[in-house]
Amino acid sequence: MTPIMTEAELTEFMYRAFPQAADDFHVERLTPEGIVMRLRVAERHLRPGGTVSGPTMFGLADVAIYLAILARIGPVALAVTTNGSIDFLRKPAAGVDLLGEARLLKLGKVLAVGDVLIRSEGVEAPVARSSMTYSLPPQR
Amino acid sequence: MTPIMTEAELTEFMYRAFPQAADDFHVERLTPEGIVMRLRVAERHLRPGGTVSGPTMFGLADVAIYLAILARIGPVALAVTTNGSIDFLRKPAAGVDLLGEARLLKLGKVLAVGDVLIRSEGVEAPVARSSMTYSLPPQR
Amino acid sequence: MTPIMTEAELTEFMYRAFPQAADDFHVERLTPEGIVMRLRVAERHLRPGGTVSGPTMFGLADVAIYLAILARIGPVALAVTTNGSIDFLRKPAAGVDLLGEARLLKLGKVLAVGDVLIRSEGVEAPVARSSMTYSLPPQR
Amino acid sequence: MTPIMTEAELTEFMYRAFPQAADDFHVERLTPEGIVMRLRVAERHLRPGGTVSGPTMFGLADVAIYLAILARIGPVALAVTTNGSIDFLRKPAAGVDLLGEARLLKLGKVLAVGDVLIRSEGVEAPVARSSMTYSLPPQR
């Protein structure tokens, strides 16, 4: 599961494939286990009370595991999310970005599975936990 | 679990509480079991290949169960999503809205649980299935 | 998704393939959407306080969706559970069996997805809700 | 989240509260983040092909997070599983026990959440991943 794409290549891929989402997310760094993605928290992500909306955090988990997979199989593959689950644990800290730390737990022929811990930058206690399954195309 | 709010009251609440999200979603109708919500599918919800993005469908499931709960306990309560899971089953049909049909399965003192089937309008086979748990405030 | 196996054939298959589990479970009836399975609740399934243990209910959901799939693709296929989620909603009624009503939501080439409502026999309010994904063998 | 019970006290509690399950499971060690539990794999846990049954692994995850919580709040509390999700990643190695390494991610007033990686003893690649939510009694 060694990466075959660099952070710059993943970023370029993200801007081409998801131009809208690419303003929200930033490839922080590839890790031996997966990837760390940053959500640049903006007004449009917030709910009353100042919490980041659930769908936004789901999106952070989704893109983190997606790019953790693509970094290992290359940008050609068409991976599709088949299942996602997320636990919302705490209100995020105000005024800081969210970091999603993804681990790739399985990269099989047909399915890939990863999980993510989402934290407010600089805070240890996690804001959310998520896991996602992707279906991978047969011809790779 | 008889509703104590009307569709018009839920709509008005949604516009006040979530002005951004309220353009995406429409209260279709209250049902004995829950609610039907419409996602007005627009360009910004789509991913390459024409599918509706996962976070958008997660958001539809989230708002449907949230409003199914509020319709029964009133607009004052501060319900918070604690857990959500979603299965993506099929690509949505092109050019039509998505309808999320939510069932309230439990409305307890502390927790409420519901599930949702998401379909392309006019198509029987479901696009996604989701379930969500909400934590309810103690003083109601 | 019309069944190609009868209830008797499913029962016989279950006794051959899972001799231990087959004492716990009973094929109640095939339905147009899936299947209804009975858990014959016995002392060994109970936890202190008289509730049916979580793993036992997980097992009921698992076998119900598994047999709902096999009824449609035949007993030769080797389906493997890849993901399961379950919400425990209420304590079961004392002294009665549990019925799991499964719906098959997707029966694809690679994946099958179903969900289940578990109820105490004769009680409307559900005890648990579960969904499961199965990976299907390619050569069918 | 420092433990207030020892491994011996947890073991004794498990034998009293779940005499049947206590033969299957062994408290391996408390960790700063949670607990490690051992499943003593026996014939009765296996499915055709030699894999450990899904409900058995669900049970391992359930007991691991349960005891990780009790170790921190004491044996009096009546915690109830409200939600569980599990991803089955690989077939376990033959003839060895399973180890479930649980992390407590949240220990709130009302809810506790943890996740677990299950591995065959001596093998790095995980066999399953699970997360569970527990409802905690108000008066503690």
XYZ file of C-alpha atoms in Angstrom:
560
model
C 0.000 0.000 0.000
C 2.834 2.394 -0.791
C 1.572 5.566 -2.497
C 2.209 5.886 -6.233
C 0.907 9.463 -6.400
C 2.358 12.520 -4.690
C 0.429 15.099 -2.701
C 0.742 17.542 -5.626
C -0.666 14.967 -8.052
C -3.605 14.213 -5.736
C -4.321 17.925 -5.388
C -4.236 18.426 -9.145
C -6.525 15.418 -9.624
C -8.981 16.767 -7.037
C -9.123 20.179 -8.742
C -9.812 18.563 -12.104
C -12.354 15.962 -10.908
C -14.175 17.959 -8.193
C -13.641 21.663 -8.937
C -16.361 22.693 -6.456
C -15.200 20.516 -3.558
C -11.570 21.370 -4.163
C -11.972 24.779 -2.557
C -13.095 23.167 0.684
C -10.439 20.490 0.993
C -6.658 20.481 1.085
C -4.292 17.505 0.877
C -2.311 17.984 4.075
C -0.010 14.977 3.776
C 0.186 11.351 2.773
C 0.951 8.993 5.649
C 2.146 5.367 5.680
C -1.397 4.312 6.705
C -3.439 6.715 4.598
C -3.730 10.485 4.315
C -4.501 13.632 6.301
C -7.004 16.026 4.691
C -7.869 19.541 5.851
C -11.328 21.079 5.681
C -10.955 24.832 5.365
C -13.918 25.683 7.568
C -15.951 28.580 6.161
C -19.246 30.252 6.970
C -21.120 28.019 4.507
C -20.155 24.859 6.446
C -21.599 26.049 9.748
C -24.924 25.312 11.414
C -26.652 27.442 14.041
C -24.573 27.284 17.220
C -21.353 27.271 15.217
C -20.993 23.550 14.613
C -19.790 22.222 11.266
C -22.708 20.564 9.442
C -22.936 16.777 9.392
C -22.920 16.474 5.583
C -19.746 18.600 5.477
C -17.973 16.254 7.890
C -19.291 13.263 5.946
C -17.789 14.882 2.852
C -14.420 15.317 4.571
C -14.360 11.630 5.552
C -15.455 10.617 2.049
C -12.783 12.606 0.202
C -10.055 11.563 2.663
C -10.625 7.843 2.165
C -11.173 8.322 -1.573
C -7.807 10.049 -2.015
C -6.086 7.571 0.313
C -7.225 4.864 -2.119
C -6.377 6.744 -5.318
C -2.905 7.533 -3.973
C -2.301 3.753 -3.982
C -4.076 2.669 -7.199
C -3.648 5.753 -9.362
C -6.017 8.399 -10.739
C -7.582 6.289 -13.495
C -9.690 4.063 -11.292
C -13.361 4.881 -10.813
C -14.016 4.150 -7.143
C -17.577 4.568 -5.867
C -18.649 4.907 -2.229
C -21.006 2.053 -1.362
C -21.359 2.539 2.397
C -20.497 5.189 4.933
C -21.065 5.468 8.657
C -20.213 8.398 10.898
C -20.360 9.102 14.633
C -20.527 12.728 15.689
C -18.682 12.942 19.000
C -18.185 16.584 19.996
C -18.760 20.110 18.809
C -15.737 21.360 16.845
C -13.618 24.150 18.317
C -14.607 27.564 16.975
C -12.529 29.296 14.338
C -10.167 26.483 13.415
C -10.017 24.045 10.524
C -10.876 20.349 10.742
C -8.277 17.665 10.011
C -9.379 14.219 8.864
C -6.822 11.463 9.431
C -7.683 8.471 7.262
C -6.355 4.922 7.562
C -6.725 2.469 4.710
C -7.743 -0.832 6.349
C -8.307 -2.926 3.239
C -7.447 -2.455 -0.426
C -8.860 -5.514 -2.138
C -9.653 -6.354 -5.730
C -13.311 -5.364 -5.419
C -13.650 -3.381 -2.181
C -11.586 -0.878 -0.219
C -12.330 0.123 3.376
C -10.932 2.938 5.461
C -11.694 4.885 8.587
C -11.145 8.476 9.630
C -10.776 10.445 12.843
C -11.783 14.097 12.455
C -10.282 16.611 14.883
C -10.313 20.375 15.297
C -6.781 21.549 14.499
C -4.728 21.577 17.677
C -7.273 19.620 19.750
C -6.696 15.966 20.672
C -10.273 14.814 21.423
C -11.908 13.764 18.124
C -14.947 15.578 16.700
C -16.128 12.648 14.598
C -15.283 9.113 13.535
C -16.231 7.668 10.186
C -15.706 4.594 8.055
C -16.361 4.165 4.351
C -16.404 1.333 1.825
C -15.576 1.878 -1.844
C -16.337 -0.412 -4.729
C -13.374 -0.599 -7.109
C -13.630 -1.207 -10.856
C -12.658 -4.749 -11.896
C -10.226 -3.846 -14.689
C -7.220 -2.205 -13.037
C -46.166 9.892 17.276
C -48.860 12.089 15.744
C -47.437 15.279 14.198
C -47.991 18.520 16.139
C -46.533 20.720 13.382
C -47.894 21.194 9.864
C -45.902 21.018 6.641
C -46.052 24.824 6.398
C -44.702 25.220 9.925
C -41.845 22.789 9.234
C -40.981 24.658 6.052
C -40.961 27.990 7.850
C -38.785 26.519 10.614
C -36.342 25.121 8.049
C -36.016 28.487 6.304
C -35.312 30.221 9.602
C -32.924 27.633 11.045
C -31.065 26.547 7.878
C -31.435 29.340 5.317
C -28.730 27.832 3.071
C -30.040 24.266 3.107
C -33.634 25.403 2.680
C -33.105 26.099 -1.019
C -32.126 22.482 -1.590
C -34.916 20.775 0.324
C -38.690 20.844 0.211
C -41.176 19.361 2.680
C -43.191 17.122 0.383
C -45.619 15.696 2.943
C -45.949 14.385 6.461
C -46.855 10.695 6.661
C -48.200 8.588 9.539
C -44.736 6.998 9.844
C -42.557 10.023 9.195
C -42.094 12.459 6.328
C -41.245 12.693 2.630
C -38.605 15.292 1.697
C -37.620 16.395 -1.810
C -34.104 17.295 -2.877
C -34.302 19.790 -5.733
C -31.362 18.376 -7.657
C -29.183 21.128 -9.134
C -25.836 21.325 -10.897
C -24.004 21.937 -7.610
C -25.139 18.553 -6.224
C -23.719 16.516 -9.087
C -20.453 14.625 -9.416
C -18.689 13.683 -12.652
C -20.832 11.085 -14.418
C -24.029 12.819 -13.289
C -24.524 11.139 -9.933
C -25.710 13.116 -6.911
C -22.829 13.499 -4.444
C -22.746 11.295 -1.354
C -22.698 14.202 1.136
C -25.775 15.674 -0.585
C -27.707 12.416 -0.142
C -26.469 12.169 3.441
C -27.838 15.670 3.926
C -31.220 14.680 2.499
C -31.447 11.723 4.891
C -30.321 13.910 7.798
C -32.884 16.669 7.223
C -35.696 14.187 6.567
C -35.257 12.372 9.872
C -34.620 15.651 11.702
C -37.899 17.158 10.490
C -39.789 13.890 11.084
C -38.705 14.219 14.727
C -39.409 17.943 15.076
C -42.868 17.461 13.571
C -43.626 15.264 16.611
C -41.822 17.135 19.417
C -42.089 20.728 18.203
C -39.568 23.300 16.958
C -38.056 24.188 20.321
C -36.058 21.027 20.860
C -32.376 20.983 19.997
C -31.835 17.586 18.413
C -28.288 16.655 17.398
C -27.276 13.874 14.995
C -25.056 11.406 16.834
C -24.759 8.639 14.255
C -25.564 8.191 10.600
C -25.066 5.334 8.181
C -25.845 5.281 4.476
C -25.748 2.667 1.713
C -25.449 3.943 -1.843
C -27.346 1.462 -4.000
C -27.730 2.806 -7.539
C -26.979 5.828 -9.688
C -29.917 8.261 -9.602
C -31.948 8.806 -12.760
C -30.789 11.859 -14.710
C -32.733 15.087 -14.603
C -35.201 14.267 -11.830
C -35.382 15.183 -8.151
C -34.682 12.798 -5.276
C -37.366 11.920 -2.736
C -36.399 10.770 0.747
C -39.073 8.798 2.593
C -38.289 8.750 6.303
C -39.752 6.463 8.976
C -39.431 7.313 12.637
C -38.582 4.012 14.357
C -38.043 5.276 17.890
C -38.811 8.542 19.649
C -37.497 8.080 23.156
C -36.643 10.453 25.966
C -32.966 10.634 25.069
C -32.616 9.169 21.566
C -34.620 9.133 18.346
C -33.895 6.790 15.431
C -35.232 6.821 11.893
C -34.444 5.404 8.507
C -34.870 6.705 4.971
C -35.220 5.281 1.486
C -34.063 7.697 -1.222
C -35.503 7.281 -4.707
C -35.345 9.165 -7.992
C -38.794 10.639 -8.540
C -40.921 8.159 -10.471
C -38.487 5.239 -10.070
C -39.227 2.360 -7.689
C -35.726 0.936 -7.122
C -34.070 2.913 -4.294
C -30.932 5.016 -4.856
C -29.821 4.953 -1.227
C -30.781 3.765 2.243
C -29.838 5.576 5.404
C -30.442 5.506 9.140
C -29.735 8.218 11.676
C -29.750 8.592 15.445
C -30.482 11.903 17.153
C -29.750 12.866 20.719
C -32.668 14.788 22.210
C -32.355 17.460 24.910
C -33.452 16.263 28.369
C -35.825 19.141 29.198
C -38.777 18.858 26.830
C -36.032 -10.639 -7.713
C -38.513 -13.500 -7.763
C -37.438 -16.361 -5.471
C -36.077 -19.491 -7.183
C -35.893 -21.493 -3.923
C -38.798 -22.522 -1.696
C -38.987 -22.119 2.062
C -38.358 -25.848 2.457
C -35.258 -25.669 0.271
C -33.910 -22.705 2.237
C -34.513 -24.546 5.498
C -32.739 -27.642 4.235
C -29.827 -25.505 3.002
C -29.573 -23.782 6.394
C -29.472 -27.090 8.253
C -26.705 -28.370 5.984
C -24.605 -25.210 5.905
C -25.088 -23.937 9.479
C -26.127 -26.899 11.618
C -25.511 -24.975 14.862
C -27.392 -21.816 13.885
C -30.247 -23.778 12.354
C -31.668 -24.598 15.773
C -32.033 -20.903 16.549
C -33.617 -19.763 13.312
C -36.711 -20.713 11.361
C -37.723 -19.691 7.839
C -41.115 -18.144 8.507
C -42.016 -17.125 4.958
C -40.660 -15.695 1.731
C -42.150 -12.315 0.825
C -42.147 -10.370 -2.463
C -39.553 -8.011 -0.949
C -37.449 -10.495 0.994
C -38.077 -12.945 3.809
C -39.351 -13.231 7.388
C -37.140 -15.211 9.788
C -37.987 -16.300 13.316
C -35.531 -16.421 16.196
C -36.667 -19.074 18.650
C -35.675 -17.157 21.766
C -34.083 -19.435 24.371
C -32.293 -18.967 27.664
C -28.889 -18.915 25.961
C -29.831 -15.785 23.953
C -30.707 -13.696 26.989
C -28.699 -11.092 28.887
C -29.255 -10.015 32.485
C -32.555 -8.134 32.629
C -34.102 -10.466 30.084
C -33.078 -8.719 26.890
C -31.932 -10.706 23.860
C -28.180 -10.223 23.389
C -26.938 -7.858 20.694
C -24.881 -10.489 18.837
C -27.960 -12.748 18.704
C -30.025 -10.008 17.060
C -27.130 -9.226 14.733
C -27.166 -12.920 13.810
C -30.892 -12.841 13.100
C -30.464 -9.851 10.766
C -27.470 -11.515 9.099
C -29.188 -14.828 8.393
C -32.397 -13.114 7.224
C -30.663 -11.021 4.575
C -28.395 -13.922 3.625
C -31.343 -16.236 2.956
C -33.294 -13.456 1.203
C -30.368 -13.270 -1.241
C -29.883 -17.023 -1.649
C -33.605 -17.467 -2.315
C -33.065 -15.298 -5.427
C -29.650 -16.498 -6.648
C -29.684 -20.127 -5.527
C -27.760 -22.122 -2.929
C -24.491 -22.411 -4.855
C -23.317 -18.848 -4.433
C -20.827 -18.022 -1.706
C -22.038 -14.697 -0.323
C -19.955 -13.044 2.379
C -21.090 -10.269 4.737
C -18.865 -7.228 4.229
C -20.688 -4.671 6.368
C -23.424 -4.670 8.960
C -25.006 -1.946 11.051
C -27.656 -2.330 13.710
C -29.689 0.032 15.897
C -31.093 -1.382 19.122
C -34.376 0.435 19.709
C -36.291 -1.207 22.561
C -36.150 -4.107 24.967
C -37.908 -7.166 23.469
C -41.148 -8.369 25.036
C -40.561 -11.203 27.528
C -41.322 -14.776 26.583
C -41.983 -14.371 22.883
C -39.925 -15.037 19.769
C -38.341 -12.371 17.593
C -39.324 -11.961 13.932
C -36.917 -10.361 11.469
C -38.537 -8.955 8.339
C -35.896 -8.461 5.653
C -36.153 -6.408 2.461
C -33.687 -6.903 -0.363
C -32.828 -3.377 -1.570
C -30.179 -4.236 -4.134
C -29.089 -7.449 -5.806
C -26.218 -6.441 -8.062
C -23.464 -8.357 -9.776
C -20.936 -7.738 -7.005
C -22.905 -6.492 -3.981
C -26.284 -7.142 -2.386
C -27.837 -4.909 0.276
C -30.823 -5.498 2.511
C -32.366 -4.172 5.679
C -34.333 -5.785 8.497
C -36.850 -4.725 11.113
C -36.828 -6.986 14.176
C -39.991 -7.156 16.273
C -41.206 -9.179 19.235
C -43.943 -11.445 17.916
C -47.272 -9.674 18.206
C -45.790 -6.237 18.990
C -45.745 -3.469 16.381
C -42.950 -1.237 17.724
C -39.607 -2.559 16.402
C -36.906 -3.908 18.723
C -34.042 -3.331 16.289
C -33.211 -2.167 12.776
C -30.298 -3.487 10.784
C -28.772 -3.297 7.328
C -26.185 -5.588 5.790
C -24.066 -5.686 2.645
C -22.963 -8.953 1.061
C -20.203 -9.461 -1.464
C -21.293 -11.915 -4.171
C -18.959 -14.228 -6.064
C -18.240 -13.057 -9.643
C -19.008 -16.328 -11.450
C -22.756 -16.917 -11.121
C -10.446 8.469 31.130
C -8.058 6.749 33.514
C -9.272 3.242 34.472
C -10.718 2.834 37.951
C -11.040 -0.957 37.652
C -8.233 -3.476 37.222
C -8.104 -6.275 34.680
C -8.893 -8.770 37.466
C -11.941 -6.767 38.556
C -13.208 -6.555 34.962
C -12.760 -10.294 34.548
C -14.621 -11.029 37.756
C -17.424 -8.666 36.707
C -17.679 -10.372 33.291
C -17.937 -13.831 34.864
C -20.703 -12.644 37.180
C -22.703 -10.635 34.635
C -22.234 -12.803 31.516
C -21.355 -16.311 32.675
C -21.954 -17.777 29.202
C -19.951 -15.195 27.268
C -17.152 -15.239 29.808
C -15.832 -18.537 28.468
C -15.335 -16.987 25.047
C -13.628 -13.786 26.069
C -10.523 -12.884 28.050
C -9.408 -9.455 29.306
C -5.959 -9.238 27.741
C -4.939 -5.807 29.038
C -6.183 -2.312 29.732
C -4.541 0.353 27.564
C -4.385 4.149 27.943
C -6.917 4.422 25.084
C -9.175 1.474 25.912
C -8.697 -2.266 26.242
C -7.519 -5.374 24.396
C -9.862 -8.385 24.536
C -9.121 -11.913 23.357
C -11.645 -14.217 21.708
C -10.662 -17.791 22.437
C -11.648 -19.155 19.040
C -13.389 -22.533 19.304
C -15.217 -24.869 16.952
C -18.577 -23.319 17.842
C -17.479 -19.891 16.508
C -16.568 -21.133 13.053
C -18.494 -21.069 9.798
C -17.972 -23.369 6.814
C -14.607 -22.511 5.285
C -13.102 -21.874 8.704
C -13.997 -18.219 9.167
C -15.175 -16.895 12.515
C -18.887 -16.081 12.338
C -19.973 -12.470 11.979
C -22.099 -12.433 15.150
C -19.118 -13.776 17.123
C -16.904 -10.926 15.919
C -19.720 -8.464 16.598
C -19.829 -9.895 20.118
C -16.074 -9.416 20.547
C -16.332 -5.762 19.510
C -19.361 -5.269 21.766
C -17.752 -6.712 24.889
C -14.463 -4.903 24.272
C -16.044 -1.454 24.095
C -18.399 -2.300 26.957
C -15.541 -3.229 29.276
C -13.449 -0.271 28.107
C -16.315 1.930 29.333
C -16.940 0.072 32.597
C -13.224 0.199 33.417
C -13.608 4.008 33.495
C -17.038 4.431 35.124
C -17.165 1.399 37.389
C -19.213 -1.807 37.442
C -22.469 -0.298 38.719
C -23.483 1.494 35.550
C -25.990 -0.125 33.238
C -24.692 0.691 29.780
C -26.776 -0.445 26.805
C -25.584 -0.767 23.199
C -27.682 1.520 20.998
C -25.810 1.223 17.703
C -23.120 -0.965 16.235
C -21.485 -1.123 12.850
C -18.891 -3.599 11.634
C -16.820 -4.060 8.478
C -15.539 -7.554 7.743
C -12.202 -7.094 5.999
C -10.412 -10.435 5.696
C -10.706 -14.082 6.624
C -9.050 -14.744 9.998
C -5.904 -16.838 10.116
C -6.638 -20.492 10.931
C -6.018 -21.877 14.394
C -5.255 -18.663 16.256
C -7.276 -16.455 18.582
C -8.696 -13.058 17.664
C -7.626 -9.913 19.515
C -9.909 -6.884 19.630
C -8.189 -3.594 20.361
C -10.752 -1.033 21.500
C -10.335 2.744 21.720
C -12.755 4.840 23.733
C -13.443 7.917 21.573
C -16.081 9.583 23.727
C -17.264 9.098 27.279
C -20.048 11.621 27.744
C -22.849 11.996 30.236
C -25.399 10.212 28.061
C -23.449 8.418 25.315
C -20.131 6.620 24.976
C -18.545 5.716 21.629
C -15.631 3.454 20.843
C -14.101 1.621 17.948
C -12.257 -1.683 17.631
C -9.759 -3.271 15.285
C -9.934 -7.076 15.310
C -6.821 -8.998 14.275
C -5.760 -12.628 14.183
C -3.082 -13.004 16.837
C 0.315 -12.342 15.301
C -1.047 -10.894 12.050
C -0.917 -7.144 11.339
C -3.663 -6.814 8.684
C -7.020 -6.388 10.477
C -9.822 -8.957 10.143
C -12.611 -6.524 11.057
C -13.324 -2.970 12.158
C -16.238 -2.026 14.348
C -17.684 0.934 16.198
C -20.329 0.936 18.909
C -22.398 3.500 20.794
C -23.582 2.910 24.347
C -26.316 4.752 26.189
C -25.273 5.459 29.765
C -27.664 5.716 32.712
C -28.277 9.309 33.876
C -27.560 8.806 37.589
C -23.868 8.013 37.913
